[in-house]
PDB file of C-alpha atoms in Angstrom:
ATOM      1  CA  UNK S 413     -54.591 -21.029 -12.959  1.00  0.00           C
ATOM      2  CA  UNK S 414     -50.894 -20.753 -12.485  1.00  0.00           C
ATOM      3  CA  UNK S 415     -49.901 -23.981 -13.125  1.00  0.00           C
ATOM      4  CA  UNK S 416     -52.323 -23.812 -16.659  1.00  0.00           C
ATOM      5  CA  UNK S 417     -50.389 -20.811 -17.577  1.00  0.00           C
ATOM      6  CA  UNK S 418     -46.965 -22.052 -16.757  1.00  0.00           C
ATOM      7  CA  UNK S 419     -48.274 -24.990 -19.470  1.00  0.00           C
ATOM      8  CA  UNK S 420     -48.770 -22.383 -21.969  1.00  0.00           C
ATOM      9  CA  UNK S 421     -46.078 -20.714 -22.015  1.00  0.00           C
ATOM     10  CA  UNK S 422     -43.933 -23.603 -22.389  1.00  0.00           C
ATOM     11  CA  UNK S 423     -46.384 -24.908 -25.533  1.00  0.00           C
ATOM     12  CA  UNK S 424     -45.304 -21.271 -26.728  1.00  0.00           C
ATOM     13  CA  UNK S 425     -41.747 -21.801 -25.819  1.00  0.00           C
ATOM     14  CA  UNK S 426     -41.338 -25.370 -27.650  1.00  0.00           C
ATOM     15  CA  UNK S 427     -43.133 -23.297 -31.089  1.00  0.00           C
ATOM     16  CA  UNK S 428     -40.447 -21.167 -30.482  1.00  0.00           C
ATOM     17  CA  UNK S 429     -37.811 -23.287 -30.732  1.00  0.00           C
ATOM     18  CA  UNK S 430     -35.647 -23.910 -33.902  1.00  0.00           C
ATOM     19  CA  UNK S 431     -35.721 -26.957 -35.225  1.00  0.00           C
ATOM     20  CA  UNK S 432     -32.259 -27.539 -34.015  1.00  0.00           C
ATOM     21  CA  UNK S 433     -33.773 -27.104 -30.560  1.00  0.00           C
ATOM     22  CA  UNK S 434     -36.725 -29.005 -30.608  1.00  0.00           C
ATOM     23  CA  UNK S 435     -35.591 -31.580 -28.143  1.00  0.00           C
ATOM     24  CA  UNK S 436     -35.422 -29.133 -25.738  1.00  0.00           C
ATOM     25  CA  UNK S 437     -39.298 -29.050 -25.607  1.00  0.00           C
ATOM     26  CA  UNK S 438     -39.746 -32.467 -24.439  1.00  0.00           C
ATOM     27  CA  UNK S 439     -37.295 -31.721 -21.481  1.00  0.00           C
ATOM     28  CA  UNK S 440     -39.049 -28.466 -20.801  1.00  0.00           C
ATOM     29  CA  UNK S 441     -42.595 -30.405 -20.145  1.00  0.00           C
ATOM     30  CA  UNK S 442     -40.818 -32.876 -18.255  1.00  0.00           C
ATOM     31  CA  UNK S 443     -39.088 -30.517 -15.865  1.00  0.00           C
ATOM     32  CA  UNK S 444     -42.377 -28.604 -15.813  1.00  0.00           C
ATOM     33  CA  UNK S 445     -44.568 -31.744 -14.549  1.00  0.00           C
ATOM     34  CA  UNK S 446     -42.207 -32.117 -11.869  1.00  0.00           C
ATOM     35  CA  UNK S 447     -42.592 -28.440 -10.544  1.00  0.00           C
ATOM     36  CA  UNK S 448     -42.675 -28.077  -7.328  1.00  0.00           C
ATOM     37  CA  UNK S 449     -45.854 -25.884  -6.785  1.00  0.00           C
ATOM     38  CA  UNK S 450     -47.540 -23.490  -9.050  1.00  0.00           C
ATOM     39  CA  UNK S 451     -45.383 -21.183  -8.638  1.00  0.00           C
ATOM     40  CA  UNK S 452     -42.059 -22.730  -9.005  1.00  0.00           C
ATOM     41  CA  UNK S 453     -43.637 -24.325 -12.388  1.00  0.00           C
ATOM     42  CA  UNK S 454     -44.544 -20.408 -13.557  1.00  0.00           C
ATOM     43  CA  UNK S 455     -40.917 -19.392 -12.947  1.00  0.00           C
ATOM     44  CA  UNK S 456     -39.582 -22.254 -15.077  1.00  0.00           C
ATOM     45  CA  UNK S 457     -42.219 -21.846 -17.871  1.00  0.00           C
ATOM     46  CA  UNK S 458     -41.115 -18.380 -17.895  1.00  0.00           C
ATOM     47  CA  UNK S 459     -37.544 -19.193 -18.195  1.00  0.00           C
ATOM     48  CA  UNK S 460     -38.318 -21.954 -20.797  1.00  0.00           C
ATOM     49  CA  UNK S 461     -39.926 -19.378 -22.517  1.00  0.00           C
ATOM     50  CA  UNK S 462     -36.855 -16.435 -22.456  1.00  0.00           C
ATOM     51  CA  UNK S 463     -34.631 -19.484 -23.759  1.00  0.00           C
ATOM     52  CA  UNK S 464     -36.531 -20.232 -26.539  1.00  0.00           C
ATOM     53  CA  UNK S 465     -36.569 -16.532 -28.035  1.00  0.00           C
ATOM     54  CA  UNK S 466     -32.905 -16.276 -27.413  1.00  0.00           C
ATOM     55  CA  UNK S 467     -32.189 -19.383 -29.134  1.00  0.00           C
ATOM     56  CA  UNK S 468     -34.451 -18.425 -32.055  1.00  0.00           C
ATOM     57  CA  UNK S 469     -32.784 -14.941 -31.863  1.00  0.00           C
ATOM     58  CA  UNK S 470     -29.674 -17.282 -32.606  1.00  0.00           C
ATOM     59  CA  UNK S 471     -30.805 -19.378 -35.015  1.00  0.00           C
ATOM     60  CA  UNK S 472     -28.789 -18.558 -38.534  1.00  0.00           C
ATOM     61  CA  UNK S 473     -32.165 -19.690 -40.480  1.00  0.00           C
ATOM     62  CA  UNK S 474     -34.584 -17.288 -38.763  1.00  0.00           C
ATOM     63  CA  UNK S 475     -32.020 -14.489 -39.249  1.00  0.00           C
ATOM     64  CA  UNK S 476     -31.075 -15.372 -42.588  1.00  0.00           C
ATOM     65  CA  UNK S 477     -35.300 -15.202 -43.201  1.00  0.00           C
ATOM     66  CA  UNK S 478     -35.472 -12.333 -41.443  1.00  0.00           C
ATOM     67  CA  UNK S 479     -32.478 -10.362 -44.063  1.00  0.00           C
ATOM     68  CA  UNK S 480     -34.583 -11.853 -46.769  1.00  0.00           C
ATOM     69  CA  UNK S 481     -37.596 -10.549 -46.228  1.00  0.00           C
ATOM     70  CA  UNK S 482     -35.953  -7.258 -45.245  1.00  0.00           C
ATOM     71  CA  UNK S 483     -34.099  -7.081 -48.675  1.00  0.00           C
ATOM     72  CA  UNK S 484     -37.521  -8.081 -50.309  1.00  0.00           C
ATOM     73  CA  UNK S 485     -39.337  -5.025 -48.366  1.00  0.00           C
ATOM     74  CA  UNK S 486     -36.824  -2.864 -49.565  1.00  0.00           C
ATOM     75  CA  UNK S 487     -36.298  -3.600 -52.760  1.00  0.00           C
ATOM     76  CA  UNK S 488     -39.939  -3.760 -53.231  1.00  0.00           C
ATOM     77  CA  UNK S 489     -40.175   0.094 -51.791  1.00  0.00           C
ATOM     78  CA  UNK S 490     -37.678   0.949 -54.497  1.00  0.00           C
ATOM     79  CA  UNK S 491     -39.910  -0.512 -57.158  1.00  0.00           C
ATOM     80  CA  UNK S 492     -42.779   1.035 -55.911  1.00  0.00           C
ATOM     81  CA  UNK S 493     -40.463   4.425 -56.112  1.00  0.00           C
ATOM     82  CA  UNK S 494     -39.576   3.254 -59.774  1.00  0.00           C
ATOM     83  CA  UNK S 495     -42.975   2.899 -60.806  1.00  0.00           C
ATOM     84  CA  UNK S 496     -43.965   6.807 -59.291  1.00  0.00           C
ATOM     85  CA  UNK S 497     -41.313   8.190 -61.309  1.00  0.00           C
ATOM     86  CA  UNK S 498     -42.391   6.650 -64.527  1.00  0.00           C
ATOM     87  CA  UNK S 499     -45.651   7.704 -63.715  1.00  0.00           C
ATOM     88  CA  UNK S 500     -44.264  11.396 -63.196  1.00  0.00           C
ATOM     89  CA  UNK S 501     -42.408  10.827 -66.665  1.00  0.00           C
ATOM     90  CA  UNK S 502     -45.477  10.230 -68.386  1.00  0.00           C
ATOM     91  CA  UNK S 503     -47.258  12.749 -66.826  1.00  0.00           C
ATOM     92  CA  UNK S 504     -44.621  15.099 -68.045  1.00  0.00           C
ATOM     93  CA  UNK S 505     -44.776  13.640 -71.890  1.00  0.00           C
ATOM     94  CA  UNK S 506     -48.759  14.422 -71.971  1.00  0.00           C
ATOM     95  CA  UNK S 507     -47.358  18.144 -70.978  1.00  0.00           C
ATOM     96  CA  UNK S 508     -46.508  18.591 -66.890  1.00  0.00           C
ATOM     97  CA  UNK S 509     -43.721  20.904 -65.632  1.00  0.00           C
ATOM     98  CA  UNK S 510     -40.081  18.759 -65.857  1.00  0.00           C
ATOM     99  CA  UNK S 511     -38.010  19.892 -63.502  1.00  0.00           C
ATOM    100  CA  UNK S 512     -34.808  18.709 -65.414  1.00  0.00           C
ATOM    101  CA  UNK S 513     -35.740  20.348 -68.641  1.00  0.00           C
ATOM    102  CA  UNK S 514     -36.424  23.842 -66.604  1.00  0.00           C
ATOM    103  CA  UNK S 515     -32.859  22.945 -65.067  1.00  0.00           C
ATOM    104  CA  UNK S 516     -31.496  22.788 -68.239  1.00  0.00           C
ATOM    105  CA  UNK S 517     -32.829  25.697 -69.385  1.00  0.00           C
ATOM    106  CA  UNK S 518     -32.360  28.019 -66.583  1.00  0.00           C
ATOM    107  CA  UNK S 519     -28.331  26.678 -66.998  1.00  0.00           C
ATOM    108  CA  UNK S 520     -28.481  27.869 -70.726  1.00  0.00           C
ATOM    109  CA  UNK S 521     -27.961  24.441 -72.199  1.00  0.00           C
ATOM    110  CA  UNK S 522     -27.739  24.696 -75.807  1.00  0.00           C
ATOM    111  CA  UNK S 523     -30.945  23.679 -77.924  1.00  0.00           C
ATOM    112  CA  UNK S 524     -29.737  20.560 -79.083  1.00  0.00           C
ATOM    113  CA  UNK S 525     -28.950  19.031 -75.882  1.00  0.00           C
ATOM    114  CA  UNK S 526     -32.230  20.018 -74.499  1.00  0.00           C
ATOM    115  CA  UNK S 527     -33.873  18.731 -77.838  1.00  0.00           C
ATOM    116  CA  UNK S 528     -31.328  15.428 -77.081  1.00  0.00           C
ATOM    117  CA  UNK S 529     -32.945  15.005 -73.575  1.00  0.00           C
ATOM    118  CA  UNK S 530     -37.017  15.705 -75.095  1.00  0.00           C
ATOM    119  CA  UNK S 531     -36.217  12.668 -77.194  1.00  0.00           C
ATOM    120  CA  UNK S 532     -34.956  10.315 -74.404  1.00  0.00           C
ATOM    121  CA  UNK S 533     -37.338  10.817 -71.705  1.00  0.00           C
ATOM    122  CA  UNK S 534     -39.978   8.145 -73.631  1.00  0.00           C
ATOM    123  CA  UNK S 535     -36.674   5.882 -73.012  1.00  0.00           C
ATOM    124  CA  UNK S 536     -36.297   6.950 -69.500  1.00  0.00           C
ATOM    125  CA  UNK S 537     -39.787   6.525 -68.519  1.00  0.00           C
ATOM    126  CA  UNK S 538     -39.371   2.611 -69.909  1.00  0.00           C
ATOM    127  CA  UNK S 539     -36.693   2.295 -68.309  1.00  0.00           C
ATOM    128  CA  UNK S 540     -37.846   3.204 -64.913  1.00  0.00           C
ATOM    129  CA  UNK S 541     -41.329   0.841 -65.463  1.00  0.00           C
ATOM    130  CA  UNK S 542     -38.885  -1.763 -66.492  1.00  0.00           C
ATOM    131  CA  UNK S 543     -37.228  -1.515 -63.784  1.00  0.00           C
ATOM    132  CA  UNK S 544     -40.213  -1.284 -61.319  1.00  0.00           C
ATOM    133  CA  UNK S 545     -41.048  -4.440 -62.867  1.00  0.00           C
ATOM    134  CA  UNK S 546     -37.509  -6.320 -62.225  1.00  0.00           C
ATOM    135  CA  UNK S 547     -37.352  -5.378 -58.738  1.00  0.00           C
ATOM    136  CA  UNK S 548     -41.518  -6.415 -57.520  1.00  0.00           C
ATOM    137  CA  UNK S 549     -40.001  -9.669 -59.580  1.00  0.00           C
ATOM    138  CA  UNK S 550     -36.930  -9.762 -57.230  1.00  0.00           C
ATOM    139  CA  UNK S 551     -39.039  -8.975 -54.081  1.00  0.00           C
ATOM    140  CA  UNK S 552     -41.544 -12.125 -55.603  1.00  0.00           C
ATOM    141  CA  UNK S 553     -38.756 -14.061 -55.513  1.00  0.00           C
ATOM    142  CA  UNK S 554     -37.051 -13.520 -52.300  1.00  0.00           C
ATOM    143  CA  UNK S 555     -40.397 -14.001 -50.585  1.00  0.00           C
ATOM    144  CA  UNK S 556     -40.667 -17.275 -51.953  1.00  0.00           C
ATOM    145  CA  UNK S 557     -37.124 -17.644 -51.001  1.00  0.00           C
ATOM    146  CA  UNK S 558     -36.208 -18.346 -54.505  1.00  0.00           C
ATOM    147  CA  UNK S 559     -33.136 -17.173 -54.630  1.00  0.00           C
ATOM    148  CA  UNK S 560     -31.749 -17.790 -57.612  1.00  0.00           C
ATOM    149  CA  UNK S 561     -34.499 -15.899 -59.482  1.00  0.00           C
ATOM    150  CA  UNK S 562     -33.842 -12.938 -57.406  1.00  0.00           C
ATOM    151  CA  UNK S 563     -30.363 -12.498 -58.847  1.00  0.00           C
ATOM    152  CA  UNK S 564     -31.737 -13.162 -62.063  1.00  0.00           C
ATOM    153  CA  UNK S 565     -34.181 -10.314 -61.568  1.00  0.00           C
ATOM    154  CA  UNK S 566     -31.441  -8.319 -60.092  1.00  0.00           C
ATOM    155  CA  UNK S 567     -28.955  -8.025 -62.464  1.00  0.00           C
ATOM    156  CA  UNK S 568     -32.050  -7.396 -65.241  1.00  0.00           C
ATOM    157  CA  UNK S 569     -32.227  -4.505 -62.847  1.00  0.00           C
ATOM    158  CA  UNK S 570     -28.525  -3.456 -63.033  1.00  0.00           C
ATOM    159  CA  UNK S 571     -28.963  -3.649 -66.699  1.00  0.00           C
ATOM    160  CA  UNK S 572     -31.629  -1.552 -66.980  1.00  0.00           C
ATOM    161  CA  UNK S 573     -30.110   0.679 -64.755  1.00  0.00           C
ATOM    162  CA  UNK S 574     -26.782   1.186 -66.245  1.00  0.00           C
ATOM    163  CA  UNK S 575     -28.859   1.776 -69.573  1.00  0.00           C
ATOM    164  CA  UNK S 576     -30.756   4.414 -67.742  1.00  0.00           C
ATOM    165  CA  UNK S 577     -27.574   6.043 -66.617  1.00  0.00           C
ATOM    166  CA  UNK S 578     -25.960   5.928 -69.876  1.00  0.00           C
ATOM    167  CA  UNK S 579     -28.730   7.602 -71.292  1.00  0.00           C
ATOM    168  CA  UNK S 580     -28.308  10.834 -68.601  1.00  0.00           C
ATOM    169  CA  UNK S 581     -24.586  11.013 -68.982  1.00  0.00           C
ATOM    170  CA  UNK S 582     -24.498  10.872 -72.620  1.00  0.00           C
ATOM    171  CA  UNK S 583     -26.894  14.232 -72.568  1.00  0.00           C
ATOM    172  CA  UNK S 584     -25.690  15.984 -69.260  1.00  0.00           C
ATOM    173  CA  UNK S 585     -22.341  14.821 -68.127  1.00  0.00           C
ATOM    174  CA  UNK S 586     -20.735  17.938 -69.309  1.00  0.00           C
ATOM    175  CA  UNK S 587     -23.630  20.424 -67.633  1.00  0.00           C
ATOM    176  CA  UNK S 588     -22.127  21.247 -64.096  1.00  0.00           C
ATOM    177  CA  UNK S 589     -24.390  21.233 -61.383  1.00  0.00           C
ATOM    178  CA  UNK S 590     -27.187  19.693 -63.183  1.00  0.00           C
ATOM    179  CA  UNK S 591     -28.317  16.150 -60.602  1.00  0.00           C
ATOM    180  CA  UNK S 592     -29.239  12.939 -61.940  1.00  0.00           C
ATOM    181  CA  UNK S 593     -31.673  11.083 -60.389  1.00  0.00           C
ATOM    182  CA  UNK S 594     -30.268   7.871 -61.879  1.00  0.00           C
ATOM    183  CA  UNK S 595     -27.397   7.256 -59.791  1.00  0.00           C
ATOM    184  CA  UNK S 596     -29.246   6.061 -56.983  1.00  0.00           C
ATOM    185  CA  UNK S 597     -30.944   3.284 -59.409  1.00  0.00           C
ATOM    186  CA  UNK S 598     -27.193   2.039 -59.975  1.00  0.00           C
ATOM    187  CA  UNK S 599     -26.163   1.826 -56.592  1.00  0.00           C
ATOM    188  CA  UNK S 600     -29.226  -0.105 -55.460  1.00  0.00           C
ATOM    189  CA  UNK S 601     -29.432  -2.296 -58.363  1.00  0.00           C
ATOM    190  CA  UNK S 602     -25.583  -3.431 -57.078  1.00  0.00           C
ATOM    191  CA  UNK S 603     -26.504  -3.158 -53.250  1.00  0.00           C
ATOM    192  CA  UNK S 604     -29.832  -5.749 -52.824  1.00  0.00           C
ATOM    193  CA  UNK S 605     -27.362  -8.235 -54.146  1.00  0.00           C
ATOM    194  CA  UNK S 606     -24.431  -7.502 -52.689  1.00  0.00           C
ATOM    195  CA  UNK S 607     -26.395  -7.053 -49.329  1.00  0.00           C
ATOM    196  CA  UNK S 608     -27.853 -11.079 -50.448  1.00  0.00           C
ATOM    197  CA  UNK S 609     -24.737 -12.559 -50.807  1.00  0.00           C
ATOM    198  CA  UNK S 610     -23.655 -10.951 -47.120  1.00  0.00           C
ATOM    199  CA  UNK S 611     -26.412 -12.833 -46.010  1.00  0.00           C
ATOM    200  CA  UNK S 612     -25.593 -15.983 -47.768  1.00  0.00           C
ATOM    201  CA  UNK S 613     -22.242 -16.145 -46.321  1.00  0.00           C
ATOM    202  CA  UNK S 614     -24.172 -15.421 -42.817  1.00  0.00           C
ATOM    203  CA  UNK S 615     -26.063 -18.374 -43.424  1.00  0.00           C
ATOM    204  CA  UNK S 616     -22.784 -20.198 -44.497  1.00  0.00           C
ATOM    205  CA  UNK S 617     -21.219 -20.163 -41.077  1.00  0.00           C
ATOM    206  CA  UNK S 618     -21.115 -22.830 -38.870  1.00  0.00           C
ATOM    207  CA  UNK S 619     -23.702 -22.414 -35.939  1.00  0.00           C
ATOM    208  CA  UNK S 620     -22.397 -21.817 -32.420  1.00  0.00           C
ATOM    209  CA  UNK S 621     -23.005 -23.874 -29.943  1.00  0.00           C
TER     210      UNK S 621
END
């Protein structure tokens, strides 16, 4: 029983392996079959086994997945966020409470400002669904690990974006106090790729041995 375990864990231990590793499995079985007793051969198999997720741990491709598929999570959360908030902004042009236009109100902006922001929301709202769209593109992408796509997709979203922005500085930079929920969308449409290229360069680096 022992001695079939020991086997397993070093069939789990070669699967483990990078490819840059993969040689390693064939010495592992060979080491194994000459095991002592059952539980000497256990022992090994369970070393074998701690070496192989520290040298995947290592590996530069499995991390370099691994920061994909963590950019492609997140900027797939942000388009999911995207897509609430146009969902909220139509919502609020079929008649729902805005809680911007109340802001501007209670701060005693002057009717034509307020009339100024009425007319961009339909803008606003296409710009966030636009923008949902971009980034479930991006995280597509990155899943596929298509990576060139991705930055395609993310600067459509930086475009977007910074039109989004324009629009709620051109009607409320001079209103103190008043928050704009736009900023964020700049800074992440800028971040996912910066936060990419990091990676890249990651992946760039020659491997330790």
């Amino acid at each position: 029983m022992m001695r079939r375990l020991a086997l397993m864990l070093c069939q789990a231990s070669g699967r483990l392996l990078p490819a840059s590793r993969k040689r390693w499995a064939d010495a592992m079985f060979v080491e194994l079959a000459h095991a002592g007793n059952d539980r000497s051969a256990l022992v090994f198999a369970a070393g074998c086994l701690h070496a192989a997720l520290h040298e995947r741990l290592r590996d530069l491709d499995t991390r370099f997945a691994a920061g994909l598929w963590s950019i492609g999570i997140v900027t797939a959360l942000f388009a999911v966020w995207q897509m609430l908030c146009a969902a909220h902004g139509i919502a609020v042009i079929f008649g729902a409470t805005d809680g911007m236009h109340v802001a501007l109100v209670g701060r005693g902006a002057s009717a034509s400002l307020i009339a100024r922001y009425d007319a961009a929301r339909p803008v606003v709202v296409g710009c966030f669904v636009l923008l949902g769209c971009a980034q479930l593109a991006g995280a597509w992408f990155l899943s596929r690990s298509q990576l060139r796509r991705f930055v395609l997709a993310s600067c459509a979203s930086l475009i977007i974006a910074a039109t989004a922005v324009g629009i709620q500085l051109s009607i409320i930079w001079k209103l103190d106090g008043v928050p704009s929920e736009f900023y964020a969308l700049l800074v992440q449409a800028v971040a996912v790729p910066a936060l990419l290229g990091w990676f890249q360069r990651q992946q760039d680096r020659p491997e330790e041995t």
